Each structure stands twice: as structure tokens, then as C-alpha cells.
XYZ file of C-alpha atoms in Angstrom:
589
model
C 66.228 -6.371 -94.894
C 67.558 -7.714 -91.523
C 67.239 -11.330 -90.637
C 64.065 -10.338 -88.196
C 62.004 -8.927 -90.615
C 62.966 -11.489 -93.053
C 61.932 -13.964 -90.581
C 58.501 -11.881 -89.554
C 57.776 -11.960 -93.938
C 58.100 -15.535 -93.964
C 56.258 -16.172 -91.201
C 53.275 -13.444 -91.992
C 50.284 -14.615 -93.975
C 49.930 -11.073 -96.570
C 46.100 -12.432 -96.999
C 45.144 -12.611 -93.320
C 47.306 -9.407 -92.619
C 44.882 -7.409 -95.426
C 41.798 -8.905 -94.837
C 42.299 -6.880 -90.612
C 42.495 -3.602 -93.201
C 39.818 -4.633 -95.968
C 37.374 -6.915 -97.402
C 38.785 -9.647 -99.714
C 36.939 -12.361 -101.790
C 38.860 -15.128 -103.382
C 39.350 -14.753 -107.329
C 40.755 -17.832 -107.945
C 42.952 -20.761 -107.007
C 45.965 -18.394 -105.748
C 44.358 -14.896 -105.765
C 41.921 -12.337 -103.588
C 40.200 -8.946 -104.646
C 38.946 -6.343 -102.983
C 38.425 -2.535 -103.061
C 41.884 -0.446 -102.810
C 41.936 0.857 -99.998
C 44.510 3.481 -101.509
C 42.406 5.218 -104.328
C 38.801 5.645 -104.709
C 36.899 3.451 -106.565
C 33.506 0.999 -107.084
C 34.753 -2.135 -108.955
C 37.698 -4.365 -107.334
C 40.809 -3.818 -108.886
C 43.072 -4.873 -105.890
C 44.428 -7.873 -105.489
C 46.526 -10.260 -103.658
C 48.321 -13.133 -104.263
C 48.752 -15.712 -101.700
C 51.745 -17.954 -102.676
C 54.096 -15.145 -103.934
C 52.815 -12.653 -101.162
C 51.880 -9.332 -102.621
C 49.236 -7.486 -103.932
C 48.820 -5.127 -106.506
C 46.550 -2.600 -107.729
C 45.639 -2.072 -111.781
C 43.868 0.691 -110.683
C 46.572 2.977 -109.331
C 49.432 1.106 -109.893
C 50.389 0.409 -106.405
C 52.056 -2.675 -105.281
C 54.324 -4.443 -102.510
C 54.626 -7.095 -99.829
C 53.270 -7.046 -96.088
C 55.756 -4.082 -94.921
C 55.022 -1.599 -97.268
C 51.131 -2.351 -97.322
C 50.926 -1.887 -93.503
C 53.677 0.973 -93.784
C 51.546 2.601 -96.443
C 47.805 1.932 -94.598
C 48.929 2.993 -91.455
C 51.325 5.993 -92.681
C 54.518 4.643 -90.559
C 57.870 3.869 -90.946
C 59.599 0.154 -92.219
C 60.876 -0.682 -88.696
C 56.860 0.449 -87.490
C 55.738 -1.793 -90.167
C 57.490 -4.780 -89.414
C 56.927 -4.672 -85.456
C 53.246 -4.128 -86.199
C 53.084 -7.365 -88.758
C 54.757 -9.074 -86.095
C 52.817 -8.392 -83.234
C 49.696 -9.135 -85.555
C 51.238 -12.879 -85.988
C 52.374 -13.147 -82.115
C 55.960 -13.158 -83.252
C 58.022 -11.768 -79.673
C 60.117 -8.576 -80.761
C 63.253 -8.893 -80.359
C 65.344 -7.252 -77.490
C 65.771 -3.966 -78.109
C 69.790 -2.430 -77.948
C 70.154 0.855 -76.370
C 72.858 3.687 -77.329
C 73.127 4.910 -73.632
C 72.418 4.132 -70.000
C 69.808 6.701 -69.937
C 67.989 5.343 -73.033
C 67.838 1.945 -71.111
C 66.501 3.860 -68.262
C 63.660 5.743 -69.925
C 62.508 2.832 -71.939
C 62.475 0.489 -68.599
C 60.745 3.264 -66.566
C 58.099 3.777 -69.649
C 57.582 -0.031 -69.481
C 56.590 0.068 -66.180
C 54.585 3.286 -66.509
C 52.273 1.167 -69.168
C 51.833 -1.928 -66.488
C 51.098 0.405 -63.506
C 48.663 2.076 -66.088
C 47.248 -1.387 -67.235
C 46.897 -2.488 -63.155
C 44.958 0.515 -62.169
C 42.413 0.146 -65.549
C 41.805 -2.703 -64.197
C 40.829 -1.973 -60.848
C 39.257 1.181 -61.859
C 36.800 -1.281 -63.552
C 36.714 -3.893 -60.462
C 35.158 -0.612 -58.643
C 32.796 0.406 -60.732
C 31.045 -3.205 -60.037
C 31.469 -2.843 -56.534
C 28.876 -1.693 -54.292
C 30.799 1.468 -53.837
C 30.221 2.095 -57.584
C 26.261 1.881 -57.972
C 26.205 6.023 -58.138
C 28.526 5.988 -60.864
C 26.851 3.041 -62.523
C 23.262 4.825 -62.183
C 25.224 8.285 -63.578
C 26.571 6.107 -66.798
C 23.109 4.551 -67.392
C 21.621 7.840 -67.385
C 23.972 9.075 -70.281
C 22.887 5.670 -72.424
C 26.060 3.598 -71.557
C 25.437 0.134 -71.060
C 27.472 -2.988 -69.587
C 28.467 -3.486 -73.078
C 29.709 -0.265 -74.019
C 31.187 0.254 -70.292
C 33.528 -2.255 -71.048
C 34.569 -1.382 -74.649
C 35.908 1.904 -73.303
C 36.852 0.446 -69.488
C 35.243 2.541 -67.793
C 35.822 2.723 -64.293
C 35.323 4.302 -60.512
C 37.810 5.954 -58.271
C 36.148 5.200 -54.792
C 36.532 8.073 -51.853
C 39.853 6.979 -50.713
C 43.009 8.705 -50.347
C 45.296 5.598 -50.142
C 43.032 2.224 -51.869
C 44.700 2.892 -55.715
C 48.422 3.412 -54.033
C 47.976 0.614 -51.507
C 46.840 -1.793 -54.641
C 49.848 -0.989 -56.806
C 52.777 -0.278 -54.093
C 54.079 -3.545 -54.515
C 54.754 -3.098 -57.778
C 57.074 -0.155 -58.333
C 59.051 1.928 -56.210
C 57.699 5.921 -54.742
C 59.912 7.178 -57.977
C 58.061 5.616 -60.233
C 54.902 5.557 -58.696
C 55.063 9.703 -58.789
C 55.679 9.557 -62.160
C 53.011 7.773 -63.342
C 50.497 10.835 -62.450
C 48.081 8.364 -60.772
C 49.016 10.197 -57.526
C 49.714 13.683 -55.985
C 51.249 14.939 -52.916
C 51.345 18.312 -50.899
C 55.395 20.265 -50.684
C 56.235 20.612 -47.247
C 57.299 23.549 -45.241
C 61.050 22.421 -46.313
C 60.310 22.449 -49.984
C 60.102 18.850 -50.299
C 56.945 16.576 -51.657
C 55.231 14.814 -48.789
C 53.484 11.067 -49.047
C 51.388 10.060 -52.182
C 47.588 9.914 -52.002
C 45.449 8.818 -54.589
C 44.719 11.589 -57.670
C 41.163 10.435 -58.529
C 38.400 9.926 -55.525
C 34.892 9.632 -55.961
C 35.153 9.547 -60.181
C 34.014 7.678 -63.545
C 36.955 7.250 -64.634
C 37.772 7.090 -68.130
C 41.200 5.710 -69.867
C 43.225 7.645 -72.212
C 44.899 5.488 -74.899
C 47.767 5.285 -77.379
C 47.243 4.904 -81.176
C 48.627 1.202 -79.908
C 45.436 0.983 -77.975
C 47.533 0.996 -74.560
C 46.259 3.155 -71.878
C 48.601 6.231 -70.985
C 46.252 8.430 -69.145
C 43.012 8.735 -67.492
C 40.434 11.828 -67.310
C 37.972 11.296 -64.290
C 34.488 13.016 -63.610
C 33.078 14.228 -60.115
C 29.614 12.984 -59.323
C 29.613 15.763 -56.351
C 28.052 18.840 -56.747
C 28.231 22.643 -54.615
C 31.534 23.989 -53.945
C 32.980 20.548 -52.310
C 32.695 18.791 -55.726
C 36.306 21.019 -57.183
C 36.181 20.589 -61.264
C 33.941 18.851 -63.005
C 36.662 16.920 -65.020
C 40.284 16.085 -63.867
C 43.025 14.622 -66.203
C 46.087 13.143 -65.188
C 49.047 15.420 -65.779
C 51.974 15.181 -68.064
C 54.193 12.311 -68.039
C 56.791 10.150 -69.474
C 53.570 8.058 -71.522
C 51.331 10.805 -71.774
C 51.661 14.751 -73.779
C 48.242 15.856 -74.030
C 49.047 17.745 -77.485
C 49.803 14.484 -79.057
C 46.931 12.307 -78.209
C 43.510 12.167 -80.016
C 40.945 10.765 -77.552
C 39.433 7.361 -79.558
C 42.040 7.349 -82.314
C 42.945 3.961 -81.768
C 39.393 3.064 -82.066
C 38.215 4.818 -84.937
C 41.857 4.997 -87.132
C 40.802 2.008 -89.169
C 37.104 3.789 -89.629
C 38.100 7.165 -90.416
C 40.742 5.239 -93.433
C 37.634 3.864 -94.713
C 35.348 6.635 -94.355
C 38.112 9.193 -95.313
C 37.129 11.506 -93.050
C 37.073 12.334 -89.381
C 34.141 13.757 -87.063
C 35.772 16.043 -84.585
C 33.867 16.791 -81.335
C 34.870 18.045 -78.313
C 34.477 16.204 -75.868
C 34.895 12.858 -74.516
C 31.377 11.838 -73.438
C 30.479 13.639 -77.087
C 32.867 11.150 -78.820
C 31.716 7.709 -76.082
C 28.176 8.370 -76.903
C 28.293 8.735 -80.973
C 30.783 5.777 -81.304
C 28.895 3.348 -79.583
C 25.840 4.231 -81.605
C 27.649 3.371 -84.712
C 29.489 6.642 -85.730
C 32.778 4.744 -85.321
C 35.013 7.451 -87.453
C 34.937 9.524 -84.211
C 37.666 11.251 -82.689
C 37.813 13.973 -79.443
C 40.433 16.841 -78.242
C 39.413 15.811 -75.236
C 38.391 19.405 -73.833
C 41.653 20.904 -75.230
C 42.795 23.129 -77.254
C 43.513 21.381 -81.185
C 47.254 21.425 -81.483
C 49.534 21.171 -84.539
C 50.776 18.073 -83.290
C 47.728 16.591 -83.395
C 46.699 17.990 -86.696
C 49.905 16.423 -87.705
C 48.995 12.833 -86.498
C 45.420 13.406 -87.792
C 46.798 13.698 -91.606
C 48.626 10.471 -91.422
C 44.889 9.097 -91.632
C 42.577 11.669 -93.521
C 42.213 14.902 -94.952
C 38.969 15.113 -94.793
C 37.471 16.582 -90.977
C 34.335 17.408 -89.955
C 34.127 19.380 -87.080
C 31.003 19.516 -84.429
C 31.892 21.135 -81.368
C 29.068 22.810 -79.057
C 27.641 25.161 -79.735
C 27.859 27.897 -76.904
C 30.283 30.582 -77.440
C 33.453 28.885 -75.900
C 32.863 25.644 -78.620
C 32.751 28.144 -81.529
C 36.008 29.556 -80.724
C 37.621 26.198 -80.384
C 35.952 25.372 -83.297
C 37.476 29.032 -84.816
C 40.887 27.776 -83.691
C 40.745 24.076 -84.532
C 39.411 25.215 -88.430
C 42.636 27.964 -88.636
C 44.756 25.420 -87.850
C 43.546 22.554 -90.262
C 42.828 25.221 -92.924
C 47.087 25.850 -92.804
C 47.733 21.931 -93.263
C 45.454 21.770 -96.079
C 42.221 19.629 -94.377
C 38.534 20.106 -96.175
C 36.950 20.899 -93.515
C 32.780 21.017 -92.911
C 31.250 21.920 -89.715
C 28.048 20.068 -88.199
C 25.734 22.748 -86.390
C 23.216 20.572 -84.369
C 19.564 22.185 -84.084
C 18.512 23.011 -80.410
C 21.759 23.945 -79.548
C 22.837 20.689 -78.013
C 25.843 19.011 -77.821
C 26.552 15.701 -80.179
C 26.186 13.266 -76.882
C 22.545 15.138 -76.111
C 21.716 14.841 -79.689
C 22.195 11.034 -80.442
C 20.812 10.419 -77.336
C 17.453 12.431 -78.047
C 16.787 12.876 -81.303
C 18.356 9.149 -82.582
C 21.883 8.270 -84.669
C 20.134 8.733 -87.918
C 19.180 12.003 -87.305
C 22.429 13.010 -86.254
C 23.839 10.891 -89.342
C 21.606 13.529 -91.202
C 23.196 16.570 -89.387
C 26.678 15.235 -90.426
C 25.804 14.219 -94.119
C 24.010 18.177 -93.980
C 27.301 19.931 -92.580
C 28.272 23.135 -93.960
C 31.036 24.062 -95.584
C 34.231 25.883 -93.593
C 33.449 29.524 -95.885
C 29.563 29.144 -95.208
C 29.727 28.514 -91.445
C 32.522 31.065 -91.151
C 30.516 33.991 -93.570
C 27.270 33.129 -91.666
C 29.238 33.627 -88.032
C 30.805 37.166 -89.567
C 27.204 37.964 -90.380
C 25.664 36.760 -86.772
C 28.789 38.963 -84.845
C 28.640 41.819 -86.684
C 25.213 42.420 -87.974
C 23.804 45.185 -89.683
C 24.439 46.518 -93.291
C 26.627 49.398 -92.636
C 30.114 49.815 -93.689
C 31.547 49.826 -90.669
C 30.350 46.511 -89.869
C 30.750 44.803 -92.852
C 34.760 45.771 -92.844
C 34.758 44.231 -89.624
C 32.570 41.309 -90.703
C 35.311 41.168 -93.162
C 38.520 41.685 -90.819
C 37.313 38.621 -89.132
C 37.316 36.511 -92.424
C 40.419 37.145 -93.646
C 42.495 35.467 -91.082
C 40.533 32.352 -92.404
C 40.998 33.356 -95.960
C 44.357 33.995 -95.946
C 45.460 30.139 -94.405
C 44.169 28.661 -97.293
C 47.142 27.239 -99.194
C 45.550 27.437 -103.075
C 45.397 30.564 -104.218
C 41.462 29.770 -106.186
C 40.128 28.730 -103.150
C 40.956 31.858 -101.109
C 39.246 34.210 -103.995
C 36.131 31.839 -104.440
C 35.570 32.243 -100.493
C 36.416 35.849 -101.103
C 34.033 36.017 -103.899
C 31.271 34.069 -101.530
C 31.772 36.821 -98.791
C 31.166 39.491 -100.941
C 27.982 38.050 -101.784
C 26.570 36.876 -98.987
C 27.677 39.777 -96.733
C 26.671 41.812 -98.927
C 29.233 44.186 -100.305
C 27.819 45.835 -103.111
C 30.612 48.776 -102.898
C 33.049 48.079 -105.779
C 35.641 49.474 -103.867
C 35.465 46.855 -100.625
C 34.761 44.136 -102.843
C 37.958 44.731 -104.611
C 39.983 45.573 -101.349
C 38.675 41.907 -100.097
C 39.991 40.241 -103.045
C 43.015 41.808 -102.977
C 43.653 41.038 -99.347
C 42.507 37.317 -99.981
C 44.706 36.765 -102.759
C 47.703 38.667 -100.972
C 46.778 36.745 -97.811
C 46.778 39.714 -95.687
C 44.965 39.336 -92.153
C 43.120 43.219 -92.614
C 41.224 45.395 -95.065
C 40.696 48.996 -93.877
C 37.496 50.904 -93.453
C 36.785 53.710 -95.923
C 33.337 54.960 -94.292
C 34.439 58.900 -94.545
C 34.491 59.279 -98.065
C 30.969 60.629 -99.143
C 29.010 59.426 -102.086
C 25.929 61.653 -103.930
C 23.329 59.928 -102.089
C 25.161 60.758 -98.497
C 25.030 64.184 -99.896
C 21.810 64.673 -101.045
C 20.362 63.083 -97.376
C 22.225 65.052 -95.595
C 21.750 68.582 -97.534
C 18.028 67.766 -97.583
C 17.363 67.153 -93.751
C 19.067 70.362 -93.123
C 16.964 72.095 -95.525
C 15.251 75.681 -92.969
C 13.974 77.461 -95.910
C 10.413 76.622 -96.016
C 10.286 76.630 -100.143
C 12.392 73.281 -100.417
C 10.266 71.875 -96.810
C 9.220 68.794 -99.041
C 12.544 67.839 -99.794
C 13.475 67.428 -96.217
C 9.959 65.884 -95.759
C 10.284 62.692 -97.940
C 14.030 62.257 -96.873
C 12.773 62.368 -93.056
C 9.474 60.186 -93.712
C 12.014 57.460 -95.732
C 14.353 57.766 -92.552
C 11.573 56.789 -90.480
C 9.898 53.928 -91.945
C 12.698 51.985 -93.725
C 16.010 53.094 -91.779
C 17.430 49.731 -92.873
C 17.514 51.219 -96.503
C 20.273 53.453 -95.466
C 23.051 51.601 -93.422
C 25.206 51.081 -95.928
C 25.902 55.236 -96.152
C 29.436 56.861 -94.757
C 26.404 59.231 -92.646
C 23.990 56.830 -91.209
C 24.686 57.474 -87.713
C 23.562 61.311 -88.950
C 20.534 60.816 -90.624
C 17.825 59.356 -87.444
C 19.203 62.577 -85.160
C 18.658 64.559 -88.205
C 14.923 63.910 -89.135
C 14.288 64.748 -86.028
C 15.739 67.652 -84.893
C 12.583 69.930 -85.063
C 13.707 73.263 -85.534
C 17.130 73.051 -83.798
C 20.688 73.525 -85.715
C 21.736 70.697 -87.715
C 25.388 70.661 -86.550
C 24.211 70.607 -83.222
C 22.366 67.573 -83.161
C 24.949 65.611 -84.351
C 27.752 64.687 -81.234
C 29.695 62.383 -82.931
C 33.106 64.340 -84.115
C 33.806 62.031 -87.663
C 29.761 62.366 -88.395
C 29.605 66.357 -87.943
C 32.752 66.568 -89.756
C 31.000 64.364 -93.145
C 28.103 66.823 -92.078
C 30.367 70.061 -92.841
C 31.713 68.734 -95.475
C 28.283 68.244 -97.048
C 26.974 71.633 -96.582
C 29.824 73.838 -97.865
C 29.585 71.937 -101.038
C 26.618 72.914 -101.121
C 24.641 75.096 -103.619
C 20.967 75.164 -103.880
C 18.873 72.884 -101.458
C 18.385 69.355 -103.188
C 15.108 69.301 -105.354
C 11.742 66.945 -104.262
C 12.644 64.538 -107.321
C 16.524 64.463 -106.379
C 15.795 62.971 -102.929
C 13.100 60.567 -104.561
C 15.601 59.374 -106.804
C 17.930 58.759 -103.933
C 15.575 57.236 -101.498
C 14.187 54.446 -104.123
C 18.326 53.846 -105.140
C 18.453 53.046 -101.112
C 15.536 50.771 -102.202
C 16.603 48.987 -104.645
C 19.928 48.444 -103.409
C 18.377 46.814 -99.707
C 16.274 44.232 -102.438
C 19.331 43.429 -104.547
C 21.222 42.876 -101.462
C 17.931 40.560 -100.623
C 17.945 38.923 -103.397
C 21.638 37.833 -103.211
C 20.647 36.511 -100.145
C 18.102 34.390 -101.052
C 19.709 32.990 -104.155
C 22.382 32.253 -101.683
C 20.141 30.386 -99.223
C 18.096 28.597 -102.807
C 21.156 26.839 -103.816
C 21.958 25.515 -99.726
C 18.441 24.341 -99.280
C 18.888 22.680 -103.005
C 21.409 21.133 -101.888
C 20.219 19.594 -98.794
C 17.419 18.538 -100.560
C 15.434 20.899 -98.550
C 11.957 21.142 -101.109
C 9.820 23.149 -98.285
C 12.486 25.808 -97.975
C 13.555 26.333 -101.722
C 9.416 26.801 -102.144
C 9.008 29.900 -99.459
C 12.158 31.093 -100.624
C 11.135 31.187 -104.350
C 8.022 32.757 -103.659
C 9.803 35.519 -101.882
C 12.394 36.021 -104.799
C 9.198 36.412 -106.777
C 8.015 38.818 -105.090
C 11.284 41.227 -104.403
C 12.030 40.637 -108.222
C 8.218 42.021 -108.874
C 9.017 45.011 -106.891
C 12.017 45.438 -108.281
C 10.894 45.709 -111.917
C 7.939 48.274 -110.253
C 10.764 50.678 -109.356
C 12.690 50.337 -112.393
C 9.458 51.381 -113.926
C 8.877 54.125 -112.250
């Protein structure tokens, strides 16, 4: 251990430095308790001793001294650990050595990056209270931020001026440095060079980006214009020597210690999403900030918690982020659950109007990744045809195949089959197959026809007025339930059949792969199909469409179960009732 972080142990009270992480209670003359903060559990089994400076845990076994607790807790390195314990007892760091010129250089030009960055917070907030600021302060009282919460997140206003930021922090850095700090811009000139700095944000709330450190790096502002004039809605400050917008979590410095505690993560979108549920209490919440979710910041996400669930909004571009963001914590091994909020508003609409408990009760209600995934295969690709159910399919399996444990992938696989449902033997087993492989496809087999395609098809093209029965029932079946039959190779046949009058059968069919099934029907054939043949096959239709029901609704029993929903698992039992009564009336027959 070197002689600094020697010094920093001596100096660092291990009680005081645990009790920032967890709650201890004194056990005796020399010793405190607590709750590990490192396994699960209900009765204190960690403890800490205050004269010999360590703690140990008879629950899991773990033990140390200040380093490796605050190395361990917040998942960083000895050297981390030690500068953390000593800025946590106001011990100064030492001065740092550099290998090279240009490493002294970057670090000197970072420092000053962070105090230009500090300055303008700062006066971002000073203009918010200015009279120049009451739109922006009527704007954030509209969204439910008050004074208090205004401050905890420094919220600020970028008045309409092109030169009152740079002319407040000119005398502190040089035009080099002030350009890369990404609080300005400027225009190239006809000679290819940048002309003079004006100000990046005018007329903007303005809200800080931070560092897991808590220091600000960045800022994302928001127009309060409107009509062409206004430009886009939300501006961010571009990349710089502090800031790579793949590697910063909006609000993880805020919510790291929460989420550790919690053990998990709510992921929204959005920044005014992640302000509004924070400040009402929610404080293990974290935002992408409007970007994409990177593997970088999946990767600083795990240091923290396994455990994410994900509420992004819910219009079509915040389920594919949400699509993305699951694929890519799926791969690192993350439980994931996803919050769909009623109404289809976003998180910061839904505290505001329908109260933190309720969306408390959205969160502790969040689906599971395979359910919300299976129910958005069945809301894309609807319909209980073949064709639709391999692409239902197609779209799982990317999802299927990231999961790392090879039981997981088949019991999703086996929940698809059900709840999609795949009653062909033949798909179902092509969909484990390609789960447990991990392949990304399974291909459609809709041309191969089965005896009940046959017997449809052969009876609506009965002519010969003897068997005109036969074609009769099939037609009248056709007609009434058509929902019976989309699971057949011919469906697209069958409606265009029953009512093609007297004309040809191949010539009311225009798709090429249906006419083809068609011929392929008919020169099989021998003698038209008889009355109780197509009976047989129209209640098999039947029966199938109220199995499939059933699995449904067991499905949907077990959910409302267990969400505790009573109401729901009452209608639904009544209707399982009454398909299972039908059921046994067909069997009968």
C-alpha cells in the first residue's frame, strides 16, 4: 500500500465511511450492524468494528477495510477507492505525475473544461431568477418543478443573447479552450476557417449533464419558442474532452446509491421523464437521455445492478428504443421487465396525473421481457394464419437467441408457442430448435397441404349438383366463422371460393402460390368430399380456434393472478367455462 493510502486508512473513520452506504446501529461497546449490503437478506449479519477498522459479514463471508468496501460497493478500482475515501474525509489528493507532455496537457485542459462548466451552471441558474427567466420559470411550474426541485437538478435559463454566456466566462480561459468546452459555436468562413464564438444555448431551460462524480460535463437545453423559428425542441452540447454521450447515464450520480439498494434500475427515456419521477420519490431512476442505449452504458449500468426495468413511451419510436435497449441488456445478462403505462402517456405525464403511487403500481405490475415482447409479435402481426405467425415468430427470435442460458431461451420459446398460438407440431418444433440453436430465423412452410386444406378446397369446387351440400356447409362455415380457418396453407383461397357463383374455380383465384395448392388439390382428387367429411373438418377448424382460446385465457388467468387482478381472473373464468362447455358439446357430437 503506498504511504498515501496508508495515510488516507489512518485517517478514515470505516464507521462514518459505511454508514454514507448503509444503515448501522451500534451492537456494542466497539461494534455496528446492519444489513449487507452485498447479499440479500432480513436479519443483520454485517458488522463493523470501530477500533480495528473492518467489517465483516457471517452471512456471506465477506470482509475488509475501507478500500475494498468502497472498491466493492461502488464496483471500482483500489486507486478509485482510495481517492474516493479521501475526498469523503477532505484529505487533498496528492499531485498527480504525468508520463508525457501531452498527458499534462489533456488533464490541465479537462480541469479547466470542469470550472468553465461549473461557472456557466451557475449563471445558467442566476438567469433563471432573473426577470428574463419568468417564461421559463412559468414553463417549469407547469411540468410540477418547484424552487426546491429546480435547484436539486440546477436548472437554469439561457437568455436571447448571442454573446452574455461568452462575455461572462472570457476572462477565464483562452478562445482554444473556450471552443472546446461546447458551450459555444461559430460559423466557417469563406476561407475555411471558424469565425467568432457566440453563445450555443439562447432562449432555453437549461438542464446540466453530470458525471457519476456528480460534476457537470454537459448541458441539454429546451426551446420555449414554437413555429418554424423555434429550430429543435431539445439541443445538447456536442462531444468533448468531458463529455461522450455513449458513456453517460442522465441521473446516475443521483440515483447510483438507490438503484444498489433497490437492486434494480427504472429506465426511461427521457430527461424530463427521469426529473419528474425522481423528485416524487422514485429515486432509483436513470435516463438515455433521448439516445440510443449503448453498450457502454450497459457496461457502466452492471457495475450497479442487474436488475432494469425499462419504461419508455409508448408511441412507436419508444418501443423500438425500448426493442433495442432490451437486445442489448438481454446479451449482458440483465432481467429485464418493462412498465407499459395505461393511457399511453409518458412516465413524467403519468406521475404528474395519475399520482407516484399509482405509477409505483405500474412499476411493481411490469411485465416480463418474453410477455411484453410475445404480446408486441402478436399486436404487429395479427391474425392466426401461418404466414403470420412465422413472422410473429421471426421477430422473436432475435430476442430469444441473446439470451445467454440455454433454459431460459426454450421456456420463452415454449411461452411463444403458447401464447401465439402454434398448435402445428411442426413450427413449434422448428421454434425450439431455432431458440436453442440461437438462430435469428425459422422458415415458413405454408405450401404443404394438410386433409382439411384438401377437403375445403375439393368441396367449394364441387359443380356436380349431387354433392351441392358439401360445397354448401363448407361455403356457409366460410362465411360466418372465417377466423376458424386462418391457420390453413389455403386461406387466402377459400373467401374467393365460396363465392364464385358459377364461375371456374381456378379462375377466381389470382394469387400464383394459392392456384398452384388449388391444382394440387384437385388432381388428387377422386370423388367429391362427402356432407359428413366437410362437417368433420369444419367443427376440427372449431375446436382448434377454442383450444387456441383457451390457451389464451389460461395465459391471461395466471397474469391477472399474479397482479392480484380478482375482477379480471372472474370474467376470464367464466369465459373458460364456457369455451370448455362447448368444447365437450363438440366432442360429443
Amino acid at each position: 500500500m503506498s504511504d498515501f493510502a496508508q495515510s488516507v486508512k489512518q485517517q478514515a473513520d470505516i464507521v462514518k465511511i459505511i454508514e454514507g452506504y448503509i444503515r448501522l446501529r451500534k451492537s456494542g461497546a466497539q461494534n455496528y450492524s446492519g444489513l449487507c449490503p452485498f447479499h440479500k437478506e432480513k436479519s443483520p449479519s454485517f458488522s463493523v468494528h470501530a477500533v480495528r477498522q473492518f467489517y465483516h459479514c457471517f452471512g456471506c463471508g465477506v470482509s475488509g477495510d475501507v478500500f475494498s468496501f468502497v472498491g466493492k460497493i461502488e464496483n471500482v478500482s483500489f486507486p478509485e477507492a482510495v481517492k474516493i475515501v479521501a475526498q469523503k474525509c477532505g484529505i487533498a489528493l496528492p499531485k498527480r505525475e504525468f508520463s508525457s507532455p501531452e498527458e499534462a496537457a489533456e488533464a490541465r485542459l479537462r480541469g479547466r473544461l470542469l470550472e468553465l462548466n461549473e461557472t456557466a451552471t451557475v449563471w445558467f441558474e442566476e438567469q433563471l431568477q432573473s426577470p428574463e427567466g419568468a417564461l421559463a420559470r412559468e414553463y417549469l411550474a407547469s411540468r410540477g418543478l418547484d424552487a426546491k426541485g429546480i435547484r436539486e437538478f440546477r436548472i437554469g435559463y439561457a437568455p436571447d443573447s448571442f454573446h452574455a454566456l461568452r462575455n461572462r466566462l472570457s476572462g477565464m480561459a483562452d478562445e482554444q479552450t473556450l471552443r472546446a468546452s461546447g458551450l459555444f459555436s461559430s460559423k466557417e468562413q469563406g476561407d475555411g476557417t471558424q469565425g467568432p464564438l457566440y453563445d450555443r444555448f439562447r432562449k432555453r431551460i437549461v438542464f446540466p449533464i453530470c458525471n457519476e462524480g456528480g460534476r457537470v460535463i454537459a448541458f441539454t437545453a429546451r426551446t420555449l419558442e414554437t413555429g418554424d423559428k423555434a429550430g429543435a425542441k431539445y439541443i445538447n452540447s456536442p462531444e468533448t474532452p468531458l463529455y461522450t454521450k455513449s458513456l453517460v447515464l442522465f441521473n446516475l450520480d443521483k440515483a447510483k446509491a438507490t438503484i444498489r439498494q433497490a437492486e434494480f434500475a427504472l429506465l426511461v427515456e427521457g430527461q424530463m421523464d427521469c426529473i419528474s419521477v425522481y423528485l416524487r420519490g422514485i429515486r432509483n431512476v436513470i435516463a438515455t437521455s433521448g439516445t440510443a442505449f449503448t453498450e457502454q452504458q450497459v457496461a457502466i449500468l452492471k457495475r450497479h445492478t442487474s436488475n432494469v426495468v425499462v419504461n419508455f413511451d409508448p408511441d412507436t419510436a419508444g418501443a423500438n428504443a425500448a426493442e433495442k435497449s432490451i437486445a442489448l441488456l438481454t446479451e449482458e445478462g440483465f432481467a429485464i421487465k418493462i412498465v407499459t403505462l395505461e393511457g399511453g402517456l409518458d412516465p413524467d405525464r403519468y406521475v404528474r396525473e395519475k399520482g407516484v403511487e399509482a405509477y409505483a403500481n405500474a412499476i411493481r405490475s411490469a411485465r416480463r421481457q418474453a410477455d411484453y415482447l410475445i404480446e408486441r409479435a402478436r399486436a404487429m402481426f395479427p391474425g392466426a394464419n401461418a404466414e403470420q405467425k412465422v413472422k410473429a415468430m421471426n421477430f422473436l427470435l432475435p430476442h430469444i437467441r441473446r439470451i445467454p442460458e440455454k433454459l431460459v431461451r426454450e421456456q420463452f420459446a415454449a411461452d411463444a408457442s403458447q401464447k401465439l398460438g402454434i398448435d402445428s407440431a411442426v413450427l413449434r418444433e422448428e421454434l425450439r430448435q431455432a431458440a436453442l440453436k440461437r438462430r435469428d430465423r425459422v422458415e415458413a412452410r405454408t405450401s404443404e397441404l394438410t386433409e382439411l386444406d384438401r377437403v375445403l378446397l375439393r368441396a367449394l369446387c364441387i359443380t356436380d349438383p349431387e354433392f351441392e351440400e358439401s360445397r354448401r356447409i363448407a361455403a356457409d362455415a366460410i362465411r360466418r366463422q372465417p377466423q376458424w380457418f386462418e391457420s390453413l396453407a389455403c386461406f387466402p383461397a377459400l373467401h374467393p371460393l365460396a363465392e364464385r357463383g358459377s364461375r371456374d374455380p381456378m379462375e377466381v383465384i389470382e394469387h400464383e402460390t394459392q392456384r398452384r395448392l388449388l391444382a394440387e388439390a384437385l388432381l388428387a382428387e377422386t370423388d367429391p368430399p362427402a356432407n359428413a367429411t366437410v362437417i368433420g373438418a369444419v367443427v376440427s377448424l372449431e375446436k382448434r380456434q377454442i383450444e387456441n382460446e383457451l390457451r389464451d385465457i389460461r395465459a391471461r388467468i395466471a397474469e391477472a393472478e399474479r397482479l392480484g387482478d380478482h375482477g379480471e381472473v372472474a370474467v376470464l373464468t367464466q369465459r373458460k367455462l364456457e369455451l370448455d362447455r362447448t368444447l365437450r358439446g363438440l366432442h360429443g357430437a
